[in-house]
Every structure is written in C-alpha cells, then in structure tokens.
Amino acid sequence: MAKINNAFITLASIFALASAAQSCITINDLNVPGAEILNITSILQTNVSAPAPPPDPAYTGISFCDVTIVLTHPGGNDTVTVEIWLPTTGWNSRFQATGGGGFSSGIGSALLGPAVAQGYSAASTDGGNLGFGFQINPEAFDSDYNVIPGIFEDYIYRSVHDMAVVGKAVTEIYYGKAPSFSYWNGCSTGGRQGVNEAQMYPDDFNGIMAAAPVINLGQDVIAFEWPYIVMNNEKTFPSQCVFNTFLNASIAQCDGLDGVKDGLISNIKDCDFDPYSLVGKQVECDGTSNTISHSVATVYRKILEGPRTPSGEQLWYGLELGVRTNDLYTGDANTATSNGTTIAVPFPVTDEWIKYFLKLDPSYDTSTITYAESAELFAQSVNDMVNSSSNNPDLSPFHKAGGKMIVWHGLSDNIAPPGGTLNYRHRVESLMGGTGAVDDFWRLFFVPGISHCGGGYGPVPTDPLAAIVAWVENGTAPDTLAAQFTDPSGAVVNHDICRYPLVSRHDGKGDPKVASSYTCAESF
C-alpha cells in the first residue's frame, strides 16, 4: 500500500498513486532461463531518502515501485535476491544495473537511490550472499568449508546476468515498453562484475562503466595480502605517519613531471623515486621523533614491487608511487598504532579469501605466511581461479554487439594494483588489433592521486556514467573524463583525465585549477 507522507494531496495525485501501487502488485509471470522464481513482492515507496556518494547530499523525495524477486538455480542450493526500483514518474527509458563491493554482489540503496533520482529503473542483487562487505558468510560453506554449490557461481558471474534479465523484464512490465538502453555501473567488485559481463554476456548491456575492476582474482588475492606478508616477514611495521613520509617525498620529487606543481604524480612511468633516499631522515609522528631505517625503506620498496618469490621473481603487481597506504577504505598496507606499538592489519577480504578458499580453514593464522608460502599460495590461487578471474581478453562478442565500455582506475589505488588493469588492457590489445582498435569500444582512464574507487588527493571523475551514455546514444567517444576535487586550501580544482595511453600535461601558463590549462600527451 502506498505511504502518503504529505499533509495535503490532490485527487489527481491519489489516482496516480493508486495506479502506480496497482502496477507494483501485478508484476508476475517472469521467466529467467536456468533459474526458478521463488517469490515476488512489491510495494510503492514514496518520499524516500537515499544516500549519495560523498560529498553529495542524500537524495530526498524519491518515489518508486520497489520489486523484490527471490530465485534459485536447480541443484544449486542457492537463494538469490534481486531488487528493482522503478521511478513512478520521470523514467528516462533507461535501465541501470548496479554492482557490489568486497564479498557483496550488490550494495543496494547506495547506488539505487542516485540511479532512480536520475530517472533510471535500477537493480541490485545480493548474489546469493557469499559474504557481506569485507566479511565472508560462513553459512555459504559446508562443514568441510567447501563453498555450497552454486553460491560461488552466483558471486562470480551468474547473479549479475540474472539481474540483467530480471531487471529489464520487470522494467518492461511496469512501463509497458522495454528500456531503450541498458547500463552497468560499479566499482571494485562492481568493476569486475561489469568487465565480466562484457566477456560472458555481451548482449546484457549497451554500456558498461567499470571502475577499479578486480579482474584478476587469482593474482589479486595474494597481491592484496602482500604488504601484510612483507611487514610480518620483515618484522617491521611502519606507522601510517611514516608511510606518509614516503608518499610526500615521492610527490615532492615527481609532482612536476606533468609541467606543474599541483600535488599529483600524473606521470608514474618517469618517476624514479628511491625509498632508500629517506634512510636516516627524522620524522615527527604524534609527538615522537622517528628515524627512517633501512628496514622501513625495504618494506616500502617491497610493497611497491608487489608479490615476488624468495629468489626475487615478480609474480604480480604492487602499489604505485604516490599511494596513500590507508585512505578512505582500509588499504592493503594498513597498520594500527596503540600505546606506541604498531602492528600490521590485513586487508579483510583477501585475508578471509585465503582462509576459506585456499586453506579451507577459517582459523588459519595468515600472519605466519612466509615469502616461500606466499609464492605457493599465489600458484594455488591462480590455478584455482583460472576460470573465475574475469580476465578473458576476448571482448570481440561485446564489440560485435555494439557495446561500449569505460574503465577508470586510480593510479594511487591502495587496494587493487592499477598494473593489473593495464596488464589486461595489453592482453586485449594484443588479441584485438592494438590500442586504436580497442578504443573503438573500450576506453581506459588512469586517474592520478585517487585511491580505491575514490578518495586520495586528486580530482575524481564526476560523472563517468554520463560519458558512457553519451558514447552509446550519441556516438561521442570520450577522450577525457571530467574530474574535480577540493584541495587543502578549499579551492575547487577541475582537471580532465586523459584516456590511456595519454597523460595530462600542463600548458605552462594557465591556472592549474582549471581543466582547460591541460592537454593530453604521450607517456605510457
């Protein structure tokens, strides 16, 4: 039943609400290939407030038909919930599916609210609940700690495709016509889900916006844990204040490589900062004087290098120069200081992943992992995840279907190494004809100074989804993404992000806070 929160309401409004409420309760007879519908419920939600990504204020006054569908896959012992929000007025004839983060396949109102406020019909899925945020769901495993059949498949690929099928079908039933265009929007796990859709279900979406995609699961599991492994093996635990000394020194050395001193390392390729140059430097942290030691510089260097074998062979990518080791989200190189003692803190998602998926033992002590054992775990992880890492470079079906994709990744990502995304891009280019050919349907943007999915100390893309919409619907392929942030002085900085393989360079004369003062030049 409709919830009427206004003190005064017109007769026409009552009829409109009644009509919308009726359409909510008549959604049925859905067909999802390979799945069985268990339950469908719907309710009219009026004058709802929904969160918005910081720093935007919450969206208020949203009214929508809230449809919840529960389904299962025969023989899978799984239960998947899909929620679709359908705006009662102002539908823009588009459908938007939204992604998850960590172990969550979807994050609900955090993305649904903004989507509906912009006129989209929008969907989210719990993906069978492999986990919630940074925590695994123990109920997704049997007594021997094997994941229950079907739930892992739901998390990796199946639930997103089902959401696309269900979401578009419900949209058509509700409005009496199919959406004109369908889009994906997600970051981190949500970024991986989007890229995986392009690989496995190229007809699901016309446009995909995938940020900081974790598309190399097998490799990334150990890469994310690597800083924790390094600190425990070196028995050296720098505080975040000490880590920031390396950050600030690398910025001071390499900031000007793009032609302007603006606090950003835009050109990491030519930045040759040496962590050992700080050995012996005195640092004031929380009222205490610290001396940067050789062992601290070694920890920082190894974190930047990424996972290696005991003999030094590189296994995967590390974090980049200019990274804030702990910012906005819990970073890979997280430490905590209490009463003068600093300890290493593991990244929760991969710590749980190692325990449940690699060791099959939730009580396993990851702090004991040696360099030799980490190499063995890396090999096991890559082997176990060979069919689940969402990094198949063959995007030709997506290209043939006319799909367009934008991926952006912060160069200062403190969780997912941007090198993994670049590696995938190179593999796609090698298979599909080079940078120009791939740019016809997929454009990649590396964002200086930005941490995982946002935060950091640089301009964040303001509306990359709008860029993919313009590309799909108007043929306007983006050479740049508009980005913005507020600097420490309180000034608003606008700075366009250049598409790979170009980087932003200052023109030598314009206001560094204005986007028009920059051009895109070769670097990578």
PDB file of C-alpha atoms in Angstrom, residues 207-336:
ATOM      1  CA  GLY A 207      27.213   0.472 -21.945  1.00  0.00           C
ATOM      2  CA  ILE A 208      29.430  -0.546 -19.034  1.00  0.00           C
ATOM      3  CA  MET A 209      31.066   1.811 -16.529  1.00  0.00           C
ATOM      4  CA  ALA A 210      33.571  -0.218 -14.513  1.00  0.00           C
ATOM      5  CA  ALA A 211      35.894   1.484 -12.022  1.00  0.00           C
ATOM      6  CA  ALA A 212      38.926  -0.085 -10.288  1.00  0.00           C
ATOM      7  CA  PRO A 213      37.914  -3.556 -11.526  1.00  0.00           C
ATOM      8  CA  VAL A 214      39.280  -6.522  -9.573  1.00  0.00           C
ATOM      9  CA  ILE A 215      39.513  -8.612 -12.742  1.00  0.00           C
ATOM     10  CA  ASN A 216      42.489 -10.785 -11.795  1.00  0.00           C
ATOM     11  CA  LEU A 217      41.115 -12.604  -8.753  1.00  0.00           C
ATOM     12  CA  GLY A 218      43.681 -15.386  -8.715  1.00  0.00           C
ATOM     13  CA  GLN A 219      46.622 -12.981  -8.730  1.00  0.00           C
ATOM     14  CA  ASP A 220      44.989 -10.223  -6.708  1.00  0.00           C
ATOM     15  CA  VAL A 221      44.279 -12.415  -3.676  1.00  0.00           C
ATOM     16  CA  ILE A 222      47.979 -12.556  -2.847  1.00  0.00           C
ATOM     17  CA  ALA A 223      48.750  -9.070  -4.189  1.00  0.00           C
ATOM     18  CA  PHE A 224      46.239  -7.596  -1.740  1.00  0.00           C
ATOM     19  CA  GLU A 225      47.770  -9.569   1.144  1.00  0.00           C
ATOM     20  CA  TRP A 226      51.361  -8.862   0.083  1.00  0.00           C
ATOM     21  CA  PRO A 227      52.000  -5.712   2.207  1.00  0.00           C
ATOM     22  CA  TYR A 228      50.802  -7.602   5.294  1.00  0.00           C
ATOM     23  CA  ILE A 229      53.050 -10.545   4.390  1.00  0.00           C
ATOM     24  CA  VAL A 230      56.016  -8.213   3.862  1.00  0.00           C
ATOM     25  CA  MET A 231      55.642  -6.428   7.188  1.00  0.00           C
ATOM     26  CA  ASN A 232      55.314  -9.702   9.094  1.00  0.00           C
ATOM     27  CA  ASN A 233      58.325 -11.271   7.363  1.00  0.00           C
ATOM     28  CA  GLU A 234      60.498  -8.177   7.768  1.00  0.00           C
ATOM     29  CA  LYS A 235      59.178  -7.742  11.328  1.00  0.00           C
ATOM     30  CA  THR A 236      58.900  -4.050  10.584  1.00  0.00           C
ATOM     31  CA  PHE A 237      55.626  -2.180  10.987  1.00  0.00           C
ATOM     32  CA  PRO A 238      55.745   1.451   9.867  1.00  0.00           C
ATOM     33  CA  SER A 239      53.004   3.704  11.171  1.00  0.00           C
ATOM     34  CA  GLN A 240      50.759   5.424   8.658  1.00  0.00           C
ATOM     35  CA  CYS A 241      52.566   8.653   9.529  1.00  0.00           C
ATOM     36  CA  VAL A 242      55.867   7.083   8.473  1.00  0.00           C
ATOM     37  CA  PHE A 243      54.300   5.672   5.314  1.00  0.00           C
ATOM     38  CA  ASN A 244      53.087   9.183   4.510  1.00  0.00           C
ATOM     39  CA  THR A 245      56.680  10.417   4.664  1.00  0.00           C
ATOM     40  CA  PHE A 246      57.441   8.251   1.625  1.00  0.00           C
ATOM     41  CA  LEU A 247      54.252   9.443  -0.054  1.00  0.00           C
ATOM     42  CA  ASN A 248      55.121  13.109   0.441  1.00  0.00           C
ATOM     43  CA  ALA A 249      58.735  12.629  -0.649  1.00  0.00           C
ATOM     44  CA  SER A 250      57.706  10.844  -3.853  1.00  0.00           C
ATOM     45  CA  ILE A 251      55.222  13.619  -4.660  1.00  0.00           C
ATOM     46  CA  ALA A 252      57.842  16.273  -3.980  1.00  0.00           C
ATOM     47  CA  GLN A 253      60.231  14.581  -6.408  1.00  0.00           C
ATOM     48  CA  CYS A 254      57.821  13.663  -9.209  1.00  0.00           C
ATOM     49  CA  ASP A 255      54.976  16.151  -8.962  1.00  0.00           C
ATOM     50  CA  GLY A 256      56.370  18.452 -11.643  1.00  0.00           C
ATOM     51  CA  LEU A 257      56.766  15.789 -14.342  1.00  0.00           C
ATOM     52  CA  ASP A 258      53.461  16.900 -15.885  1.00  0.00           C
ATOM     53  CA  GLY A 259      54.602  20.516 -16.095  1.00  0.00           C
ATOM     54  CA  VAL A 260      53.022  21.907 -12.928  1.00  0.00           C
ATOM     55  CA  LYS A 261      53.382  21.569  -9.167  1.00  0.00           C
ATOM     56  CA  ASP A 262      49.874  20.573  -8.145  1.00  0.00           C
ATOM     57  CA  GLY A 263      50.470  17.830  -5.584  1.00  0.00           C
ATOM     58  CA  LEU A 264      49.823  14.981  -8.047  1.00  0.00           C
ATOM     59  CA  ILE A 265      52.036  12.364  -9.643  1.00  0.00           C
ATOM     60  CA  SER A 266      50.468  12.184 -13.088  1.00  0.00           C
ATOM     61  CA  ASN A 267      53.450  10.503 -14.731  1.00  0.00           C
ATOM     62  CA  ILE A 268      54.379   7.439 -12.693  1.00  0.00           C
ATOM     63  CA  LYS A 269      56.342   5.952 -15.587  1.00  0.00           C
ATOM     64  CA  ASP A 270      59.116   8.551 -15.346  1.00  0.00           C
ATOM     65  CA  CYS A 271      59.089   8.845 -11.552  1.00  0.00           C
ATOM     66  CA  ASP A 272      62.273   7.218 -10.227  1.00  0.00           C
ATOM     67  CA  PHE A 273      61.814   7.904  -6.508  1.00  0.00           C
ATOM     68  CA  ASP A 274      64.096   5.727  -4.359  1.00  0.00           C
ATOM     69  CA  PRO A 275      62.696   4.828  -0.901  1.00  0.00           C
ATOM     70  CA  TYR A 276      66.239   4.335   0.400  1.00  0.00           C
ATOM     71  CA  SER A 277      66.901   8.047  -0.115  1.00  0.00           C
ATOM     72  CA  LEU A 278      64.954   8.655   3.118  1.00  0.00           C
ATOM     73  CA  VAL A 279      67.056   6.349   5.297  1.00  0.00           C
ATOM     74  CA  GLY A 280      68.255   8.340   8.298  1.00  0.00           C
ATOM     75  CA  LYS A 281      65.608  11.053   7.927  1.00  0.00           C
ATOM     76  CA  GLN A 282      63.970  12.236  11.149  1.00  0.00           C
ATOM     77  CA  VAL A 283      60.168  12.215  11.123  1.00  0.00           C
ATOM     78  CA  GLU A 284      57.851  13.659  13.761  1.00  0.00           C
ATOM     79  CA  CYS A 285      54.808  11.422  14.256  1.00  0.00           C
ATOM     80  CA  ASP A 286      52.292  12.011  17.039  1.00  0.00           C
ATOM     81  CA  GLY A 287      54.824  13.970  19.045  1.00  0.00           C
ATOM     82  CA  THR A 288      57.501  11.295  18.727  1.00  0.00           C
ATOM     83  CA  SER A 289      60.672  11.530  16.661  1.00  0.00           C
ATOM     84  CA  ASN A 290      61.246   8.584  14.321  1.00  0.00           C
ATOM     85  CA  THR A 291      64.264   7.767  12.187  1.00  0.00           C
ATOM     86  CA  ILE A 292      63.600   6.132   8.841  1.00  0.00           C
ATOM     87  CA  SER A 293      65.556   2.890   8.951  1.00  0.00           C
ATOM     88  CA  HIS A 294      66.878   0.713   6.157  1.00  0.00           C
ATOM     89  CA  SER A 295      64.323  -1.974   7.093  1.00  0.00           C
ATOM     90  CA  VAL A 296      61.435   0.518   6.824  1.00  0.00           C
ATOM     91  CA  ALA A 297      62.624   1.584   3.359  1.00  0.00           C
ATOM     92  CA  THR A 298      62.860  -2.104   2.416  1.00  0.00           C
ATOM     93  CA  VAL A 299      59.248  -2.682   3.483  1.00  0.00           C
ATOM     94  CA  TYR A 300      58.106   0.262   1.372  1.00  0.00           C
ATOM     95  CA  ARG A 301      60.114  -0.872  -1.641  1.00  0.00           C
ATOM     96  CA  LYS A 302      58.771  -4.416  -1.419  1.00  0.00           C
ATOM     97  CA  ILE A 303      55.177  -3.153  -1.146  1.00  0.00           C
ATOM     98  CA  LEU A 304      55.656  -1.148  -4.341  1.00  0.00           C
ATOM     99  CA  GLU A 305      57.296  -4.098  -6.111  1.00  0.00           C
ATOM    100  CA  GLY A 306      54.428  -6.476  -5.405  1.00  0.00           C
ATOM    101  CA  PRO A 307      54.459 -10.240  -4.800  1.00  0.00           C
ATOM    102  CA  ARG A 308      57.746 -11.978  -5.536  1.00  0.00           C
ATOM    103  CA  THR A 309      59.280 -15.389  -4.997  1.00  0.00           C
ATOM    104  CA  PRO A 310      62.073 -15.779  -2.421  1.00  0.00           C
ATOM    105  CA  SER A 311      64.526 -15.592  -5.341  1.00  0.00           C
ATOM    106  CA  GLY A 312      63.066 -12.263  -6.487  1.00  0.00           C
ATOM    107  CA  GLU A 313      60.924 -13.340  -9.442  1.00  0.00           C
ATOM    108  CA  GLN A 314      57.976 -10.966  -9.851  1.00  0.00           C
ATOM    109  CA  LEU A 315      54.622 -12.727  -9.517  1.00  0.00           C
ATOM    110  CA  TRP A 316      52.237  -9.777  -9.829  1.00  0.00           C
ATOM    111  CA  TYR A 317      51.982  -6.014  -9.494  1.00  0.00           C
ATOM    112  CA  GLY A 318      52.331  -3.914  -6.380  1.00  0.00           C
ATOM    113  CA  LEU A 319      51.080  -0.483  -5.396  1.00  0.00           C
ATOM    114  CA  GLU A 320      52.276   2.582  -7.284  1.00  0.00           C
ATOM    115  CA  LEU A 321      54.313   5.562  -6.152  1.00  0.00           C
ATOM    116  CA  GLY A 322      52.071   8.221  -4.656  1.00  0.00           C
ATOM    117  CA  VAL A 323      49.776   5.738  -2.928  1.00  0.00           C
ATOM    118  CA  ARG A 324      48.136   6.543   0.386  1.00  0.00           C
ATOM    119  CA  THR A 325      48.514   3.204   2.112  1.00  0.00           C
ATOM    120  CA  ASN A 326      45.365   3.688   4.173  1.00  0.00           C
ATOM    121  CA  ASP A 327      42.813   6.160   2.850  1.00  0.00           C
ATOM    122  CA  LEU A 328      39.003   6.122   2.653  1.00  0.00           C
ATOM    123  CA  TYR A 329      38.925   2.327   2.692  1.00  0.00           C
ATOM    124  CA  THR A 330      41.188   0.007   4.632  1.00  0.00           C
ATOM    125  CA  GLY A 331      44.209  -0.211   2.361  1.00  0.00           C
ATOM    126  CA  ASP A 332      46.472  -3.148   1.649  1.00  0.00           C
ATOM    127  CA  ALA A 333      49.345  -1.682   3.691  1.00  0.00           C
ATOM    128  CA  ASN A 334      47.262  -0.922   6.745  1.00  0.00           C
ATOM    129  CA  THR A 335      48.794  -0.579  10.198  1.00  0.00           C
ATOM    130  CA  ALA A 336      47.394   0.425  13.556  1.00  0.00           C
TER     131      ALA A 336
END
